[in-house]
Amino acid sequence: MNTARTIALVRWLTAAAALCAIVAVYHLWLHVNPTTVAFSLLLLILALAARWGLRYAVVTSIAAAALFNFFFLPPIGTFTIADTQNWVALFAFLGTSIIASRLSSRIQEEAEQAKAGKREVEILFQVSRELLQTGKVAELLNAIPSCIETATGASAVVLYISEGKKIYFSAGVGEQDLERIDLEAATLLPRIATSENTGWSMVPIRVGVKPRGLLLLKAGSLSDATMEALGSLASIAIDRAEALENVARSEASRESERLRTALLDSITHELRTPLTAIKASASALISTERISTDDRREMLTVIDEESDRLDRLIAQAVQMVQLDSCETHMDLAPHSVADLIENARQACAAVLTGHPCEVHLSHDIPPVLADPLWIERVLCNLFENAAKYSDAGKPITVSAARKDAIVAVSVADRGVGIEPFEQNLIFDKFYRGQSQRDRVSGTGMGLAICRAIVEAHHGTISVVSRPGQGAVFTFTLPIAEGKR
Ligand code: ADP
């Protein structure tokens, strides 16, 4: 016997037992007037209507009327009624109990409908909140079936997208479950339909009036309206994710166009100065017949220095493009911070002439995970800036200290410093300090390169500065614990 039948049987037996109990109590022990008995029976009938529905209440009413007549209306012990008044009483009892049962069961049905409605609204709210969280189409399409399955308690959910004929399943569902359904044809259905032989509810989803795909559910308790709303929600979420991706794509292409232009402007501008100097010195060397050894040396020095500057500039542009396109591979391995700093100092020895350079390292610095070539570039950029933006003779201090799982390396100078509003901007590509851009040559690429390199090491870079008193640039590197 299945569960529903067992439940029904138990209910019928309970109703009969309760009815018999009331009749027995009043007939055998408590001798009260028939009105009290009628009210007690009415109470039982109302309780049955409210709990189990009209069916139980109506049948029990009829049985109660018969028993009431037999045991409590004179002549007692027969189904005949002597007094006409008692006929009225009997029919009043029967009528009242049936009408009251109907009202009571209708209230119960309405309460259940309201409860189901509330649950469905909650489901729609939960699904909309979850689907609107992701802005990536691929991620969203994969998430839709399981999200709807979890929220609705459906046993299986499938999303079919006509474009590319792609199918997304919730857990435990496979293509074999859809073998008997013509998915493409079902996308053209005018509204929700249920496949008789497979049990799938099929909700066509559209973009405007154009079919987009199909949402298939096995969720017996959901109303058609809710399933259609779920289909619309899925479609809106896909539209939204597609729109977001389009915006991101066009923003990325605009940004890359902007960077290309800025890079070109910056390079053209910065190339001109060294090229003019080189050209002037070279022309003078060629055209002047008698030229002193000192002058010749000076002109050759200009050519040498300016070619170095050009070389640096081109190297910076190349690094920036590489870092931007994520082509760069960081060879992260454990390295001593002292060695990294020393190598950078040696590589930038020319830049640091004229600035006493002190190094302060705390004694407990463990090895860090770093690519030494790239970290040398970070340190050299910071050394060059420290030298460039402070007067000759001002010291440059390099220090390093451990902080939990990272090591912070700082380069401090006593130069012009940076205005507070510019302290974040200077790490942006091509940004040059307002007070420096016309006084000191530069490209605005150095710190952007530093930031990209440090971030590729899972670190951060920042500056603390007081205008007129100098700046301290600090970047962090992760400790290489257990990686030796
Ligand atoms: P560049 O030096 O070529 O202009 P950077 O990206 O290296 O480009 O630096 C960006 C800006 O940050 C500089 O134009 C300058 O205004 C400011 N800056 C960088 N380092 C320092 C420093 N040590 N002291 C003062 N200002 C600095």
XYZ file of C-alpha atoms and ligand atoms in Angstrom:
511
model
C 0.000 0.000 0.000
C 1.457 3.362 -0.883
C 1.951 6.144 1.621
C -0.929 8.355 0.477
C -3.377 5.467 0.902
C -2.031 4.619 4.327
C -2.392 8.224 5.423
C -5.993 8.354 4.152
C -6.861 5.109 5.927
C -5.368 6.323 9.208
C -7.331 9.572 8.904
C -10.639 7.810 8.227
C -10.072 5.508 11.197
C -9.161 8.454 13.453
C -12.273 10.401 12.396
C -14.474 7.351 13.031
C -12.845 6.697 16.406
C -13.273 10.319 17.501
C -16.918 10.290 16.404
C -17.618 7.059 18.269
C -15.775 8.321 21.347
C -17.911 11.486 21.527
C -21.145 9.542 21.043
C -20.114 6.910 23.621
C -19.066 9.473 26.242
C -22.341 11.402 25.982
C -24.556 8.353 25.605
C -23.039 6.184 28.345
C -21.552 8.527 30.950
C -22.329 12.216 30.600
C -26.037 12.715 30.219
C -26.377 16.179 28.635
C -29.010 17.728 26.432
C -28.914 17.105 22.621
C -27.699 20.675 21.884
C -24.464 20.068 23.808
C -23.944 16.820 21.926
C -24.607 18.567 18.602
C -22.055 21.296 19.396
C -19.432 18.757 20.410
C -19.929 16.884 17.140
C -19.798 20.166 15.225
C -16.463 20.943 16.873
C -15.045 17.614 15.715
C -16.299 18.228 12.160
C -14.758 21.706 12.064
C -11.462 20.323 13.298
C -11.511 17.665 10.550
C -12.322 20.272 7.882
C -9.527 22.552 9.028
C -6.921 19.785 9.300
C -7.706 17.286 6.564
C -10.174 18.951 4.243
C -13.782 18.888 3.132
C -14.009 15.197 2.213
C -13.452 13.957 5.778
C -15.712 16.659 7.243
C -18.703 15.958 4.951
C -18.669 12.176 5.411
C -18.218 12.562 9.170
C -21.124 15.117 9.233
C -23.475 12.592 7.652
C -22.376 9.839 9.991
C -22.612 12.218 12.962
C -26.156 13.246 11.951
C -27.195 9.580 11.796
C -25.638 8.776 15.192
C -27.077 11.956 16.716
C -30.518 10.942 15.557
C -30.115 7.330 16.732
C -28.671 7.990 20.180
C -29.914 11.417 21.229
C -33.181 12.334 19.469
C -36.354 10.704 20.791
C -37.399 7.969 20.255
C -33.851 6.991 21.254
C -32.452 3.796 19.734
C -34.288 4.213 16.399
C -33.751 6.256 13.272
C -37.275 7.605 13.427
C -37.937 11.088 14.756
C -41.190 11.707 16.588
C -41.114 15.448 17.048
C -40.979 17.717 13.964
C -38.760 20.114 15.953
C -36.143 17.400 16.106
C -36.241 17.095 12.320
C -35.395 20.784 12.142
C -32.627 20.290 14.741
C -31.169 17.391 12.773
C -31.141 19.232 9.439
C -29.825 22.391 11.102
C -26.966 20.308 12.504
C -26.242 18.694 9.141
C -26.462 22.009 7.225
C -24.332 23.902 9.733
C -21.661 21.268 9.818
C -21.406 21.018 6.021
C -21.370 24.803 5.469
C -18.897 25.355 8.284
C -16.713 22.562 6.912
C -16.723 24.148 3.488
C -15.737 27.541 4.891
C -13.081 26.093 7.080
C -11.529 24.003 4.308
C -11.643 26.948 1.902
C -9.722 29.071 4.429
C -7.211 26.298 4.753
C -6.823 26.025 0.969
C -6.346 29.772 0.665
C -3.739 29.747 3.438
C -1.917 26.952 1.636
C -2.068 28.829 -1.655
C -0.703 31.956 0.040
C 2.089 29.886 1.595
C 2.941 28.323 -1.762
C 2.828 31.780 -3.405
C 5.185 33.178 -0.768
C 7.601 30.293 -1.259
C 7.576 30.816 -5.018
C 8.265 34.531 -4.626
C 11.139 33.656 -2.308
C 12.479 31.210 -4.894
C 12.337 33.842 -7.633
C 14.053 36.358 -5.388
C 16.821 33.924 -4.470
C 17.374 32.872 -8.093
C 17.427 36.485 -9.327
C 19.896 37.493 -6.614
C 22.240 34.640 -7.427
C 22.035 34.917 -11.193
C 22.670 38.643 -11.161
C 25.882 38.155 -9.225
C 27.996 36.972 -12.107
C 28.845 39.118 -15.110
C 30.496 36.386 -17.198
C 28.290 34.579 -19.716
C 30.114 31.222 -19.616
C 30.121 31.132 -15.816
C 26.463 32.120 -15.697
C 25.291 29.466 -18.178
C 27.029 26.781 -16.127
C 25.566 28.145 -12.896
C 21.907 28.514 -13.981
C 20.793 24.829 -13.701
C 22.336 24.180 -10.292
C 21.205 27.564 -8.965
C 17.573 26.876 -9.999
C 17.812 23.322 -8.709
C 19.007 24.440 -5.268
C 16.484 27.260 -4.942
C 13.430 25.300 -6.110
C 14.285 21.881 -4.765
C 13.709 20.488 -8.292
C 15.085 17.009 -8.888
C 16.663 17.994 -12.226
C 17.213 21.171 -14.236
C 18.636 21.567 -17.742
C 19.331 24.687 -19.772
C 19.455 24.403 -23.543
C 20.783 27.291 -25.638
C 19.900 27.172 -29.338
C 22.963 29.132 -30.429
C 25.643 26.466 -30.706
C 23.150 23.860 -29.420
C 24.727 23.894 -25.970
C 23.259 22.005 -23.008
C 23.978 22.754 -19.342
C 22.922 20.222 -16.694
C 22.420 20.304 -12.968
C 24.253 17.632 -10.993
C 23.213 14.060 -11.689
C 21.512 14.786 -15.036
C 22.946 13.669 -18.385
C 22.174 13.763 -22.082
C 20.516 10.322 -21.835
C 17.714 11.975 -19.791
C 16.812 14.157 -22.767
C 16.947 11.511 -25.476
C 13.214 11.520 -26.143
C 12.880 15.303 -26.411
C 13.410 17.337 -29.572
C 14.997 20.320 -27.830
C 15.204 22.585 -30.872
C 11.531 22.051 -31.705
C 10.557 22.655 -28.080
C 12.176 26.128 -28.123
C 9.366 27.160 -30.495
C 6.597 26.249 -28.030
C 4.335 29.246 -27.420
C 4.352 28.637 -23.643
C 5.312 26.163 -20.963
C 4.446 22.524 -21.695
C 4.968 19.222 -19.957
C 6.321 16.207 -21.793
C 3.920 13.379 -20.868
C 6.317 10.462 -21.293
C 9.412 12.013 -19.695
C 7.878 14.286 -17.035
C 9.996 17.319 -17.988
C 8.357 20.747 -17.785
C 9.683 22.689 -20.774
C 9.886 26.479 -20.529
C 10.838 28.203 -23.799
C 13.113 31.203 -23.224
C 13.366 34.120 -25.607
C 15.255 37.305 -26.426
C 12.408 39.643 -27.268
C 10.285 37.433 -29.517
C 13.187 35.367 -30.843
C 13.610 31.887 -29.298
C 16.842 31.632 -27.320
C 16.568 28.191 -25.782
C 14.749 26.043 -23.286
C 14.684 25.579 -19.548
C 13.720 22.056 -18.531
C 12.684 21.247 -14.987
C 11.463 18.331 -12.977
C 9.853 20.275 -10.159
C 6.374 18.953 -9.476
C 5.421 21.488 -6.823
C 6.106 24.659 -8.841
C 3.304 26.488 -10.604
C 3.533 27.154 -14.357
C 3.705 30.891 -13.709
C 6.759 30.439 -11.482
C 8.496 28.186 -13.991
C 7.871 30.744 -16.733
C 9.221 33.472 -14.437
C 12.343 31.342 -13.860
C 12.814 31.092 -17.635
C 12.491 34.874 -17.989
C 14.932 35.438 -15.114
C 17.495 33.154 -16.751
C 17.073 35.028 -20.029
C 17.432 38.455 -18.360
C 20.546 37.308 -16.490
C 22.106 36.086 -19.771
C 21.248 39.418 -21.471
C 22.809 41.315 -18.591
C 26.010 39.238 -18.585
C 26.336 39.634 -22.369
C 25.875 43.394 -22.072
C 28.488 43.590 -19.285
C 30.965 41.595 -21.341
C 30.412 43.851 -24.343
C 30.993 46.943 -22.216
C 34.158 45.428 -20.679
C 35.408 44.445 -24.153
C 34.872 47.878 -25.633
C 36.381 49.526 -22.542
C 39.433 47.293 -22.818
C 39.893 48.152 -26.465
C 39.426 51.880 -25.714
C 41.962 51.622 -22.885
C 44.457 49.809 -25.066
C 43.991 52.473 -27.755
C 44.551 55.188 -25.136
C 47.691 53.484 -23.896
C 49.051 53.075 -27.397
C 48.547 56.778 -28.058
C 50.008 57.787 -24.701
C 52.991 55.508 -25.216
C 53.584 56.944 -28.650
C 53.254 60.560 -27.394
C 55.529 59.938 -24.466
C 58.176 58.183 -26.520
C 58.068 60.716 -29.332
C 58.441 63.540 -26.854
C 61.211 61.878 -24.894
C 63.044 60.668 -27.984
C 63.295 64.124 -29.401
C 65.561 65.566 -26.642
C 68.322 62.935 -26.740
C 68.096 62.685 -30.518
C 68.518 66.455 -30.886
C 71.535 66.381 -28.573
C 73.078 63.436 -30.429
C 72.405 65.011 -33.809
C 73.892 68.372 -32.705
C 77.052 66.778 -31.285
C 77.498 64.484 -34.284
C 77.000 67.371 -36.773
C 79.469 69.530 -34.854
C 82.015 66.709 -34.880
C 81.634 66.256 -38.622
C 81.516 69.888 -39.696
C 84.086 71.484 -37.373
C 87.501 70.879 -38.837
C 89.619 71.989 -35.999
C 88.215 70.840 -32.766
C 90.000 70.663 -29.453
C 90.432 67.342 -27.718
C 88.336 68.562 -24.770
C 85.466 69.658 -27.018
C 85.613 66.402 -28.928
C 85.505 64.441 -25.645
C 82.574 66.538 -24.422
C 80.596 65.952 -27.599
C 81.316 62.231 -27.581
C 80.251 62.105 -23.923
C 76.964 63.786 -24.867
C 76.446 61.229 -27.619
C 77.293 58.392 -25.231
C 75.005 59.621 -22.426
C 72.109 60.473 -24.679
C 72.312 57.116 -26.469
C 72.153 55.474 -23.016
C 69.076 57.549 -22.288
C 67.487 56.454 -25.544
C 68.352 52.871 -24.753
C 66.711 53.169 -21.294
C 63.656 54.760 -22.779
C 63.168 52.045 -25.355
C 63.833 49.363 -22.731
C 61.123 50.913 -20.496
C 58.632 50.986 -23.359
C 59.360 47.360 -24.195
C 59.055 46.290 -20.525
C 55.774 48.100 -20.199
C 54.291 46.471 -23.293
C 55.512 43.057 -22.110
C 54.092 43.496 -18.618
C 50.828 44.789 -20.037
C 50.336 41.896 -22.390
C 51.051 39.403 -19.570
C 53.755 37.861 -21.792
C 56.305 38.148 -19.047
C 57.183 35.065 -17.069
C 58.426 35.666 -13.535
C 60.951 33.062 -12.482
C 60.132 33.123 -8.775
C 62.671 31.441 -6.515
C 64.060 32.038 -3.008
C 66.631 34.869 -2.916
C 68.402 36.800 -0.219
C 67.146 40.377 0.065
C 70.687 41.603 0.759
C 71.862 40.089 -2.565
C 68.961 41.598 -4.484
C 69.740 45.052 -3.112
C 73.484 44.710 -3.686
C 73.039 43.580 -7.293
C 70.721 46.516 -7.988
C 73.183 48.943 -6.385
C 75.946 47.690 -8.618
C 73.766 47.813 -11.714
C 72.807 51.434 -10.941
C 76.197 52.558 -9.705
C 76.325 55.330 -12.312
C 72.922 56.675 -11.249
C 73.877 56.671 -7.589
C 77.133 58.620 -7.990
C 76.714 61.854 -6.145
C 74.276 60.359 -3.607
C 75.605 58.538 -0.554
C 73.708 55.259 -0.417
C 73.112 53.539 2.927
C 71.635 50.074 3.403
C 69.902 49.053 6.649
C 68.729 45.472 6.891
C 67.191 43.997 10.024
C 68.945 40.782 11.102
C 65.954 38.399 10.785
C 65.145 38.779 7.088
C 64.389 35.389 5.512
C 64.806 34.679 1.787
C 62.028 36.053 -0.417
C 60.316 34.634 -3.486
C 61.509 36.808 -6.339
C 62.734 36.970 -9.891
C 66.089 38.740 -9.365
C 66.206 40.391 -12.813
C 62.786 41.977 -12.460
C 63.343 43.044 -8.838
C 66.610 44.645 -9.946
C 64.531 46.714 -12.374
C 62.182 47.801 -9.586
C 65.082 48.836 -7.354
C 66.898 50.589 -10.225
C 63.755 52.573 -11.124
C 63.398 53.634 -7.482
C 67.130 54.517 -7.255
C 66.922 56.531 -10.495
C 63.887 58.448 -9.241
C 65.456 59.054 -5.825
C 68.550 60.461 -7.534
C 66.541 62.372 -10.148
C 64.169 64.048 -7.710
C 66.696 65.025 -5.025
C 69.687 67.365 -5.053
C 73.175 66.006 -5.529
C 74.754 65.008 -2.239
C 71.430 64.079 -0.577
C 71.533 60.542 0.787
C 69.474 57.599 -0.432
C 68.633 54.935 2.142
C 67.591 51.374 1.372
C 66.104 49.313 4.186
C 64.286 46.016 4.568
C 62.331 44.453 7.412
C 60.161 41.395 7.912
C 56.419 41.855 8.582
C 54.602 38.552 9.184
C 54.743 36.608 5.909
C 56.280 39.372 3.813
C 59.435 41.427 3.601
C 59.052 45.172 3.021
C 61.865 46.863 1.089
C 62.034 50.688 1.184
C 63.985 53.276 -0.780
C 64.023 56.701 0.900
C 65.351 60.010 -0.358
C 65.473 63.564 0.906
C 64.306 65.173 -2.302
C 61.378 67.275 -3.490
C 58.744 64.858 -2.197
C 55.275 64.273 -3.663
C 52.039 66.182 -3.097
C 49.461 64.085 -1.177
C 46.931 64.131 -4.061
C 49.554 62.717 -6.419
C 50.736 59.889 -4.198
C 48.366 57.361 -5.789
C 48.406 58.857 -9.276
C 52.152 58.492 -9.774
C 51.782 54.713 -10.102
C 49.474 55.175 -13.114
C 50.961 54.790 -16.560
C 52.390 58.021 -18.020
C 51.483 60.105 -14.998
C 54.202 62.651 -14.222
C 54.242 64.923 -11.182
C 52.798 68.359 -11.944
C 55.767 70.213 -10.512
C 58.303 67.893 -12.161
C 57.002 67.258 -15.643
C 58.525 70.439 -17.120
C 61.680 70.480 -14.997
C 62.975 66.916 -15.119
C 62.916 64.615 -18.105
C 60.982 61.383 -17.742
C 58.300 59.206 -19.290
C 55.909 58.459 -16.432
C 56.456 54.737 -17.038
C 58.947 53.884 -14.262
C 56.578 53.516 -11.314
C 53.857 51.848 -13.412
C 56.449 49.241 -14.398
C 57.485 48.852 -10.740
C 53.884 48.277 -9.709
C 53.265 45.690 -12.444
C 56.443 43.791 -11.474
C 55.703 43.883 -7.736
C 52.109 42.743 -8.294
C 53.374 39.852 -10.409
C 55.315 38.881 -7.250
C 52.023 39.032 -5.258
C 53.289 42.128 -3.470
C 52.248 45.784 -3.187
C 54.015 49.097 -3.666
C 53.243 52.417 -2.006
C 54.773 55.744 -1.131
C 54.870 57.949 1.941
C 56.063 61.485 1.373
C 56.069 65.033 2.645
C 56.512 67.646 -0.076
C 59.926 69.265 0.276
C 61.234 66.640 2.685
C 61.601 63.514 0.552
C 59.797 60.299 -0.235
C 59.892 56.693 0.945
C 58.827 54.060 -1.599
C 58.081 50.645 -0.083
C 57.340 47.399 -1.887
C 56.659 43.971 -0.426
C 57.751 40.480 -1.418
C 56.463 37.171 -0.058
C 58.712 35.116 2.173
C 59.955 31.914 0.525
C 59.199 29.649 3.451
C 59.594 25.970 2.699
C 60.503 26.660 -0.937
C 64.212 26.140 -0.651
P 59.153 59.646 -14.480
O 60.141 59.705 -13.389
O 59.708 59.231 -15.772
O 58.325 60.884 -14.581
P 57.904 57.635 -12.868
O 56.758 56.728 -13.177
O 59.143 57.002 -12.438
O 58.083 58.504 -14.158
O 57.413 58.637 -11.764
C 56.149 59.268 -11.878
C 56.166 60.580 -11.128
O 56.302 60.311 -9.729
C 57.338 61.472 -11.451
O 57.020 62.277 -12.577
C 57.496 62.283 -10.195
O 56.621 63.384 -10.198
C 57.059 61.341 -9.100
N 58.182 60.710 -8.387
C 58.656 59.473 -8.581
N 59.677 59.213 -7.744
C 59.822 60.307 -6.989
C 60.707 60.668 -5.917
N 61.617 59.822 -5.466
N 60.569 61.887 -5.392
C 59.663 62.766 -5.849
N 58.791 62.485 -6.845
C 58.871 61.273 -7.407
